[in-house]
PDB file of C-alpha atoms in Angstrom:
ATOM      1  CA  MET A   1     267.744 214.391  20.170  1.00  0.00           C
ATOM      2  CA  ILE A   2     268.776 212.249  23.166  1.00  0.00           C
ATOM      3  CA  LYS A   3     265.435 212.990  24.830  1.00  0.00           C
ATOM      4  CA  ASN A   4     263.579 211.926  21.670  1.00  0.00           C
ATOM      5  CA  ILE A   5     265.535 208.668  21.544  1.00  0.00           C
ATOM      6  CA  HIS A   6     264.731 208.000  25.198  1.00  0.00           C
ATOM      7  CA  GLY A   7     261.050 208.809  24.676  1.00  0.00           C
ATOM      8  CA  ARG A   8     260.754 206.561  21.652  1.00  0.00           C
ATOM      9  CA  THR A   9     262.549 203.706  23.416  1.00  0.00           C
ATOM     10  CA  LEU A  10     260.296 204.077  26.456  1.00  0.00           C
ATOM     11  CA  GLU A  11     257.240 204.059  24.190  1.00  0.00           C
ATOM     12  CA  LEU A  12     258.316 200.921  22.324  1.00  0.00           C
ATOM     13  CA  LEU A  13     259.105 199.006  25.504  1.00  0.00           C
ATOM     14  CA  GLY A  14     255.999 200.257  27.304  1.00  0.00           C
ATOM     15  CA  GLU A  15     253.721 199.249  24.451  1.00  0.00           C
ATOM     16  CA  ALA A  16     255.423 195.839  24.283  1.00  0.00           C
ATOM     17  CA  VAL A  17     254.802 195.224  27.988  1.00  0.00           C
ATOM     18  CA  VAL A  18     251.194 196.428  27.953  1.00  0.00           C
ATOM     19  CA  ALA A  19     250.400 194.490  24.764  1.00  0.00           C
ATOM     20  CA  GLY A  20     251.609 191.286  26.435  1.00  0.00           C
ATOM     21  CA  ARG A  21     254.702 190.701  24.348  1.00  0.00           C
ATOM     22  CA  TYR A  22     256.379 189.983  27.661  1.00  0.00           C
ATOM     23  CA  ALA A  23     254.100 187.888  29.869  1.00  0.00           C
ATOM     24  CA  ILE A  24     253.242 188.803  33.447  1.00  0.00           C
ATOM     25  CA  GLY A  25     256.065 187.546  35.658  1.00  0.00           C
ATOM     26  CA  ALA A  26     258.337 186.929  32.680  1.00  0.00           C
ATOM     27  CA  SER A  27     261.815 188.385  32.364  1.00  0.00           C
ATOM     28  CA  ILE A  28     262.527 191.175  29.896  1.00  0.00           C
ATOM     29  CA  PRO A  29     265.651 190.610  27.740  1.00  0.00           C
ATOM     30  CA  ALA A  30     268.919 191.999  29.059  1.00  0.00           C
ATOM     31  CA  GLU A  31     269.944 195.572  28.230  1.00  0.00           C
ATOM     32  CA  PRO A  32     272.478 194.606  25.514  1.00  0.00           C
ATOM     33  CA  ILE A  33     269.862 192.494  23.705  1.00  0.00           C
ATOM     34  CA  LEU A  34     267.203 195.202  23.915  1.00  0.00           C
ATOM     35  CA  GLY A  35     269.723 197.808  22.788  1.00  0.00           C
ATOM     36  CA  GLU A  36     270.574 195.737  19.741  1.00  0.00           C
ATOM     37  CA  GLU A  37     266.898 195.084  18.936  1.00  0.00           C
ATOM     38  CA  LEU A  38     265.980 198.764  19.225  1.00  0.00           C
ATOM     39  CA  GLY A  39     269.184 200.210  17.817  1.00  0.00           C
ATOM     40  CA  VAL A  40     270.001 202.277  20.896  1.00  0.00           C
ATOM     41  CA  SER A  41     272.694 202.315  23.561  1.00  0.00           C
ATOM     42  CA  ARG A  42     272.545 200.407  26.829  1.00  0.00           C
ATOM     43  CA  THR A  43     272.306 203.745  28.634  1.00  0.00           C
ATOM     44  CA  VAL A  44     269.103 204.640  26.772  1.00  0.00           C
ATOM     45  CA  VAL A  45     267.633 201.203  27.515  1.00  0.00           C
ATOM     46  CA  ARG A  46     268.597 201.521  31.186  1.00  0.00           C
ATOM     47  CA  GLU A  47     266.824 204.877  31.505  1.00  0.00           C
ATOM     48  CA  ALA A  48     263.721 203.497  29.789  1.00  0.00           C
ATOM     49  CA  ILE A  49     263.698 200.525  32.167  1.00  0.00           C
ATOM     50  CA  LYS A  50     263.880 202.926  35.128  1.00  0.00           C
ATOM     51  CA  SER A  51     260.886 204.826  33.752  1.00  0.00           C
ATOM     52  CA  LEU A  52     258.865 201.629  33.298  1.00  0.00           C
ATOM     53  CA  ALA A  53     259.672 200.641  36.879  1.00  0.00           C
ATOM     54  CA  ALA A  54     258.493 204.064  38.095  1.00  0.00           C
ATOM     55  CA  LYS A  55     255.193 203.493  36.263  1.00  0.00           C
ATOM     56  CA  GLY A  56     254.746 200.162  38.038  1.00  0.00           C
ATOM     57  CA  LEU A  57     254.990 198.003  34.920  1.00  0.00           C
ATOM     58  CA  ILE A  58     258.157 196.148  35.877  1.00  0.00           C
ATOM     59  CA  VAL A  59     260.369 195.408  38.850  1.00  0.00           C
ATOM     60  CA  THR A  60     264.138 195.228  38.745  1.00  0.00           C
ATOM     61  CA  GLY A  61     266.643 193.822  41.179  1.00  0.00           C
ATOM     62  CA  PRO A  62     269.838 191.787  41.451  1.00  0.00           C
ATOM     63  CA  LYS A  63     267.971 188.601  42.410  1.00  0.00           C
ATOM     64  CA  VAL A  64     264.770 188.967  40.365  1.00  0.00           C
ATOM     65  CA  GLY A  65     266.218 190.520  37.215  1.00  0.00           C
ATOM     66  CA  THR A  66     263.734 192.632  35.247  1.00  0.00           C
ATOM     67  CA  ARG A  67     260.252 191.161  35.366  1.00  0.00           C
ATOM     68  CA  VAL A  68     256.779 192.298  34.297  1.00  0.00           C
ATOM     69  CA  LEU A  69     254.453 193.052  37.201  1.00  0.00           C
ATOM     70  CA  PRO A  70     250.731 192.119  37.350  1.00  0.00           C
ATOM     71  CA  GLN A  71     248.355 194.739  35.965  1.00  0.00           C
ATOM     72  CA  ASP A  72     247.022 195.672  39.382  1.00  0.00           C
ATOM     73  CA  LYS A  73     250.510 197.050  40.141  1.00  0.00           C
ATOM     74  CA  TRP A  74     250.537 199.300  37.060  1.00  0.00           C
ATOM     75  CA  ASN A  75     249.973 203.020  37.556  1.00  0.00           C
ATOM     76  CA  TRP A  76     246.630 203.479  35.816  1.00  0.00           C
ATOM     77  CA  PHE A  77     246.737 207.217  36.519  1.00  0.00           C
ATOM     78  CA  ASP A  78     249.821 207.573  34.340  1.00  0.00           C
ATOM     79  CA  PRO A  79     248.748 208.937  30.931  1.00  0.00           C
ATOM     80  CA  ASP A  80     251.467 206.900  29.183  1.00  0.00           C
ATOM     81  CA  VAL A  81     250.129 203.629  30.612  1.00  0.00           C
ATOM     82  CA  ILE A  82     246.596 204.482  29.537  1.00  0.00           C
ATOM     83  CA  THR A  83     247.729 205.477  26.049  1.00  0.00           C
ATOM     84  CA  TRP A  84     249.744 202.273  25.631  1.00  0.00           C
ATOM     85  CA  GLN A  85     246.751 200.214  26.738  1.00  0.00           C
ATOM     86  CA  SER A  86     244.443 202.003  24.321  1.00  0.00           C
ATOM     87  CA  ARG A  87     246.864 201.351  21.474  1.00  0.00           C
ATOM     88  CA  ALA A  88     247.227 197.697  22.440  1.00  0.00           C
ATOM     89  CA  GLY A  89     243.448 197.315  22.517  1.00  0.00           C
ATOM     90  CA  LEU A  90     240.893 197.984  25.228  1.00  0.00           C
ATOM     91  CA  THR A  91     238.902 195.389  27.116  1.00  0.00           C
ATOM     92  CA  PRO A  92     235.376 195.408  28.557  1.00  0.00           C
ATOM     93  CA  GLU A  93     236.964 195.187  32.023  1.00  0.00           C
ATOM     94  CA  PHE A  94     238.975 198.344  31.328  1.00  0.00           C
ATOM     95  CA  LEU A  95     235.807 200.188  30.294  1.00  0.00           C
ATOM     96  CA  ARG A  96     233.938 198.928  33.356  1.00  0.00           C
ATOM     97  CA  ASP A  97     236.702 200.272  35.593  1.00  0.00           C
ATOM     98  CA  LEU A  98     236.550 203.584  33.720  1.00  0.00           C
ATOM     99  CA  GLN A  99     232.796 203.931  34.208  1.00  0.00           C
ATOM    100  CA  ASP A 100     233.128 203.057  37.896  1.00  0.00           C
ATOM    101  CA  LEU A 101     235.846 205.691  38.282  1.00  0.00           C
ATOM    102  CA  ARG A 102     233.714 208.340  36.585  1.00  0.00           C
ATOM    103  CA  ARG A 103     230.743 207.469  38.821  1.00  0.00           C
ATOM    104  CA  VAL A 104     232.919 207.975  41.914  1.00  0.00           C
ATOM    105  CA  VAL A 105     234.979 211.037  40.913  1.00  0.00           C
ATOM    106  CA  GLU A 106     232.893 213.269  38.644  1.00  0.00           C
ATOM    107  CA  PRO A 107     229.772 213.770  40.814  1.00  0.00           C
ATOM    108  CA  ALA A 108     231.922 214.919  43.735  1.00  0.00           C
ATOM    109  CA  ALA A 109     234.027 217.125  41.461  1.00  0.00           C
ATOM    110  CA  VAL A 110     230.954 218.724  39.906  1.00  0.00           C
ATOM    111  CA  ARG A 111     229.525 219.490  43.358  1.00  0.00           C
ATOM    112  CA  LEU A 112     232.730 221.391  44.097  1.00  0.00           C
ATOM    113  CA  ALA A 113     232.594 223.094  40.701  1.00  0.00           C
ATOM    114  CA  ALA A 114     229.073 224.322  41.422  1.00  0.00           C
ATOM    115  CA  GLU A 115     230.311 225.819  44.682  1.00  0.00           C
ATOM    116  CA  ARG A 116     233.608 227.262  43.444  1.00  0.00           C
ATOM    117  CA  ALA A 117     233.421 227.974  39.707  1.00  0.00           C
ATOM    118  CA  SER A 118     234.591 231.441  38.731  1.00  0.00           C
ATOM    119  CA  PRO A 119     233.110 233.419  35.826  1.00  0.00           C
ATOM    120  CA  GLN A 120     236.201 232.460  33.811  1.00  0.00           C
ATOM    121  CA  ASP A 121     235.658 228.755  34.594  1.00  0.00           C
ATOM    122  CA  ILE A 122     232.046 228.970  33.463  1.00  0.00           C
ATOM    123  CA  GLU A 123     233.060 230.828  30.304  1.00  0.00           C
ATOM    124  CA  GLU A 124     235.494 228.020  29.396  1.00  0.00           C
ATOM    125  CA  ILE A 125     232.860 225.318  29.967  1.00  0.00           C
ATOM    126  CA  GLU A 126     230.347 227.366  27.942  1.00  0.00           C
ATOM    127  CA  ARG A 127     232.813 227.506  25.026  1.00  0.00           C
ATOM    128  CA  ALA A 128     233.294 223.745  25.191  1.00  0.00           C
ATOM    129  CA  TYR A 129     229.526 223.207  25.183  1.00  0.00           C
ATOM    130  CA  ALA A 130     229.160 225.559  22.214  1.00  0.00           C
ATOM    131  CA  GLY A 131     231.753 223.491  20.327  1.00  0.00           C
ATOM    132  CA  MET A 132     229.825 220.299  21.084  1.00  0.00           C
ATOM    133  CA  LYS A 133     226.584 221.887  19.888  1.00  0.00           C
ATOM    134  CA  GLU A 134     228.242 223.138  16.695  1.00  0.00           C
ATOM    135  CA  ALA A 135     229.624 219.654  15.979  1.00  0.00           C
ATOM    136  CA  VAL A 136     226.180 218.083  16.433  1.00  0.00           C
ATOM    137  CA  GLU A 137     224.428 220.626  14.225  1.00  0.00           C
ATOM    138  CA  ASN A 138     227.021 221.173  11.504  1.00  0.00           C
ATOM    139  CA  GLY A 139     229.501 218.321  11.865  1.00  0.00           C
ATOM    140  CA  GLY A 140     232.940 218.380  13.428  1.00  0.00           C
ATOM    141  CA  ASP A 141     235.110 217.173  16.285  1.00  0.00           C
ATOM    142  CA  TYR A 142     232.594 216.519  19.048  1.00  0.00           C
ATOM    143  CA  VAL A 143     234.906 214.357  21.171  1.00  0.00           C
ATOM    144  CA  THR A 144     237.569 217.056  21.667  1.00  0.00           C
ATOM    145  CA  PHE A 145     234.976 219.581  22.876  1.00  0.00           C
ATOM    146  CA  ASP A 146     233.368 216.942  25.104  1.00  0.00           C
ATOM    147  CA  LEU A 147     236.788 216.418  26.708  1.00  0.00           C
ATOM    148  CA  ARG A 148     237.197 220.171  27.179  1.00  0.00           C
ATOM    149  CA  PHE A 149     233.770 220.294  28.855  1.00  0.00           C
ATOM    150  CA  HIS A 150     234.654 217.653  31.431  1.00  0.00           C
ATOM    151  CA  THR A 151     238.190 218.969  31.948  1.00  0.00           C
ATOM    152  CA  GLY A 152     236.675 222.381  32.565  1.00  0.00           C
ATOM    153  CA  LEU A 153     234.409 220.960  35.249  1.00  0.00           C
ATOM    154  CA  LEU A 154     237.329 219.294  37.019  1.00  0.00           C
ATOM    155  CA  SER A 155     239.336 222.508  36.811  1.00  0.00           C
ATOM    156  CA  ALA A 156     236.420 224.520  38.206  1.00  0.00           C
ATOM    157  CA  ALA A 157     236.454 222.319  41.317  1.00  0.00           C
ATOM    158  CA  ARG A 158     239.605 224.235  42.312  1.00  0.00           C
ATOM    159  CA  ASN A 159     241.333 221.148  43.664  1.00  0.00           C
ATOM    160  CA  ARG A 160     244.938 220.555  42.634  1.00  0.00           C
ATOM    161  CA  MET A 161     244.660 216.787  42.963  1.00  0.00           C
ATOM    162  CA  LEU A 162     241.604 216.656  40.715  1.00  0.00           C
ATOM    163  CA  VAL A 163     243.416 218.807  38.157  1.00  0.00           C
ATOM    164  CA  GLN A 164     246.323 216.350  38.202  1.00  0.00           C
ATOM    165  CA  MET A 165     243.904 213.449  37.894  1.00  0.00           C
ATOM    166  CA  SER A 166     242.322 215.070  34.842  1.00  0.00           C
ATOM    167  CA  LYS A 167     245.517 214.456  32.859  1.00  0.00           C
ATOM    168  CA  ALA A 168     244.978 210.717  33.169  1.00  0.00           C
ATOM    169  CA  LEU A 169     241.197 210.948  32.984  1.00  0.00           C
ATOM    170  CA  ASN A 170     241.450 212.679  29.597  1.00  0.00           C
ATOM    171  CA  ALA A 171     242.830 209.556  27.951  1.00  0.00           C
ATOM    172  CA  LEU A 172     240.273 207.418  29.754  1.00  0.00           C
ATOM    173  CA  LEU A 173     237.349 209.692  28.914  1.00  0.00           C
ATOM    174  CA  ARG A 174     238.289 209.909  25.263  1.00  0.00           C
ATOM    175  CA  THR A 175     237.960 206.142  25.078  1.00  0.00           C
ATOM    176  CA  SER A 176     234.478 206.318  26.551  1.00  0.00           C
ATOM    177  CA  PHE A 177     233.395 209.221  24.359  1.00  0.00           C
ATOM    178  CA  GLU A 178     234.581 207.592  21.134  1.00  0.00           C
ATOM    179  CA  ILE A 179     232.411 204.567  21.813  1.00  0.00           C
ATOM    180  CA  SER A 180     229.330 206.374  23.119  1.00  0.00           C
ATOM    181  CA  THR A 181     229.338 208.964  20.313  1.00  0.00           C
ATOM    182  CA  SER A 182     229.334 206.207  17.693  1.00  0.00           C
ATOM    183  CA  LYS A 183     225.729 205.441  18.689  1.00  0.00           C
ATOM    184  CA  PRO A 184     223.312 207.031  16.185  1.00  0.00           C
ATOM    185  CA  ASP A 185     222.134 210.368  17.580  1.00  0.00           C
ATOM    186  CA  GLY A 186     224.100 209.693  20.778  1.00  0.00           C
ATOM    187  CA  PRO A 187     225.774 213.126  20.843  1.00  0.00           C
ATOM    188  CA  ALA A 188     222.523 214.929  20.016  1.00  0.00           C
ATOM    189  CA  LEU A 189     220.700 213.128  22.822  1.00  0.00           C
ATOM    190  CA  SER A 190     223.479 213.830  25.310  1.00  0.00           C
ATOM    191  CA  LEU A 191     223.573 217.580  24.640  1.00  0.00           C
ATOM    192  CA  PRO A 192     220.597 218.393  26.938  1.00  0.00           C
ATOM    193  CA  LEU A 193     222.236 216.323  29.683  1.00  0.00           C
ATOM    194  CA  HIS A 194     225.432 218.365  29.344  1.00  0.00           C
ATOM    195  CA  ARG A 195     223.385 221.571  29.325  1.00  0.00           C
ATOM    196  CA  ALA A 196     221.688 220.547  32.574  1.00  0.00           C
ATOM    197  CA  VAL A 197     225.072 220.081  34.234  1.00  0.00           C
ATOM    198  CA  LEU A 198     226.301 223.444  32.978  1.00  0.00           C
ATOM    199  CA  ASP A 199     223.121 225.269  34.037  1.00  0.00           C
ATOM    200  CA  ALA A 200     223.369 223.834  37.552  1.00  0.00           C
ATOM    201  CA  VAL A 201     227.010 224.953  37.817  1.00  0.00           C
ATOM    202  CA  ILE A 202     226.052 228.437  36.582  1.00  0.00           C
ATOM    203  CA  ALA A 203     223.295 228.518  39.226  1.00  0.00           C
ATOM    204  CA  HIS A 204     225.827 227.375  41.867  1.00  0.00           C
ATOM    205  CA  ASP A 205     223.473 224.522  42.840  1.00  0.00           C
ATOM    206  CA  PRO A 206     225.716 221.609  43.988  1.00  0.00           C
ATOM    207  CA  ALA A 207     222.930 219.049  44.542  1.00  0.00           C
ATOM    208  CA  LYS A 208     221.364 219.709  41.154  1.00  0.00           C
ATOM    209  CA  ALA A 209     224.744 219.637  39.427  1.00  0.00           C
ATOM    210  CA  GLU A 210     225.609 216.301  41.037  1.00  0.00           C
ATOM    211  CA  GLN A 211     222.341 214.692  39.970  1.00  0.00           C
ATOM    212  CA  ALA A 212     222.687 216.066  36.440  1.00  0.00           C
ATOM    213  CA  VAL A 213     226.178 214.647  35.963  1.00  0.00           C
ATOM    214  CA  ILE A 214     225.092 211.269  37.376  1.00  0.00           C
ATOM    215  CA  ARG A 215     222.369 211.128  34.709  1.00  0.00           C
ATOM    216  CA  LEU A 216     224.980 212.036  32.090  1.00  0.00           C
ATOM    217  CA  ILE A 217     227.426 209.347  33.248  1.00  0.00           C
ATOM    218  CA  ASP A 218     224.741 206.666  33.484  1.00  0.00           C
ATOM    219  CA  GLY A 219     223.543 207.593  30.001  1.00  0.00           C
ATOM    220  CA  ALA A 220     227.072 207.224  28.645  1.00  0.00           C
ATOM    221  CA  ARG A 221     227.391 203.823  30.328  1.00  0.00           C
ATOM    222  CA  GLN A 222     224.178 202.677  28.660  1.00  0.00           C
ATOM    223  CA  ASP A 223     225.313 204.004  25.280  1.00  0.00           C
ATOM    224  CA  ILE A 224     228.563 202.044  25.573  1.00  0.00           C
ATOM    225  CA  GLU A 225     226.715 198.866  26.512  1.00  0.00           C
ATOM    226  CA  ASP A 226     224.322 199.346  23.579  1.00  0.00           C
ATOM    227  CA  VAL A 227     227.139 199.916  21.072  1.00  0.00           C
ATOM    228  CA  LEU A 228     229.244 196.981  22.237  1.00  0.00           C
ATOM    229  CA  GLY A 229     226.243 194.706  22.629  1.00  0.00           C
ATOM    230  CA  SER A 230     224.719 195.405  19.222  1.00  0.00           C
ATOM    231  CA  SER A 231     227.763 194.537  17.122  1.00  0.00           C
ATOM    232  CA  ARG A 232     231.142 192.922  17.082  1.00  0.00           C
ATOM    233  CA  ARG A 233     232.666 196.344  16.903  1.00  0.00           C
ATOM    234  CA  ARG A 234     236.305 196.446  17.956  1.00  0.00           C
ATOM    235  CA  LEU A 235     237.122 198.721  20.840  1.00  0.00           C
ATOM    236  CA  PRO A 236     238.909 201.871  19.682  1.00  0.00           C
ATOM    237  CA  ARG A 237     242.630 202.493  19.663  1.00  0.00           C
ATOM    238  CA  LEU A 238     243.619 206.066  20.374  1.00  0.00           C
ATOM    239  CA  SER A 239     246.534 206.364  17.979  1.00  0.00           C
ATOM    240  CA  ARG A 240     244.377 208.301  15.523  1.00  0.00           C
ATOM    241  CA  PRO A 241     242.530 211.627  15.818  1.00  0.00           C
ATOM    242  CA  PRO A 242     238.992 211.310  17.217  1.00  0.00           C
ATOM    243  CA  PRO A 243     236.244 210.697  14.626  1.00  0.00           C
ATOM    244  CA  ARG A 244     234.299 213.714  13.358  1.00  0.00           C
ATOM    245  CA  LEU A 245     230.513 213.927  13.329  1.00  0.00           C
ATOM    246  CA  LYS A 246     228.710 214.416  10.042  1.00  0.00           C
ATOM    247  CA  ALA A 247     226.420 217.401   9.640  1.00  0.00           C
ATOM    248  CA  HIS A 248     222.749 216.794  10.318  1.00  0.00           C
TER     249      HIS A 248
END
């Protein structure tokens, strides 16, 4: 119960900071005031403040008090920070940073996956691809299987740091996938690109796998630009389950 209270308090304060309720450089109210606002003890507030400081959102000290740090100090590889940002509302700059990160990380990871993937790794990625194909053909949760596909590739790289990074990338990638899959026939058109990546990994061809995933990433970037440029569509918030495709 205490853990749940701490988690909820951390979530409320984290979302408030990320949403801009407390301006960059501004002081956060003192622990007694926050405790009264949130209906929790000062101890719970103090622990939540420590967690926010560890995530780079705030700084605390006897001379500075408790102040909100600039966004470039925030830990953008912390899944909580990403989730809070997605709930507060995404920005084009956030999506640009995401696409740049994918362009840097995924091609290198997929090269490693093509070199190191075990039969079990390939089987997991195959299952994810089959789920994507089923969702395109008969309707369903395409985004979740798309995430499993990319997580499987990172896992197949057999690098502990990439596996850790995938925890944060999942929240980031879901954002990208929700936008790109809202383009008419976007998922259906991306399936062959995913298949090309998978086939190159199965063939243990690193160069071919790298080029295939670059085409996939660049296609997703274009889909996002098309969707956001063709309408005044609001960027997604990830507090709800991913949208399901309708059957063709």
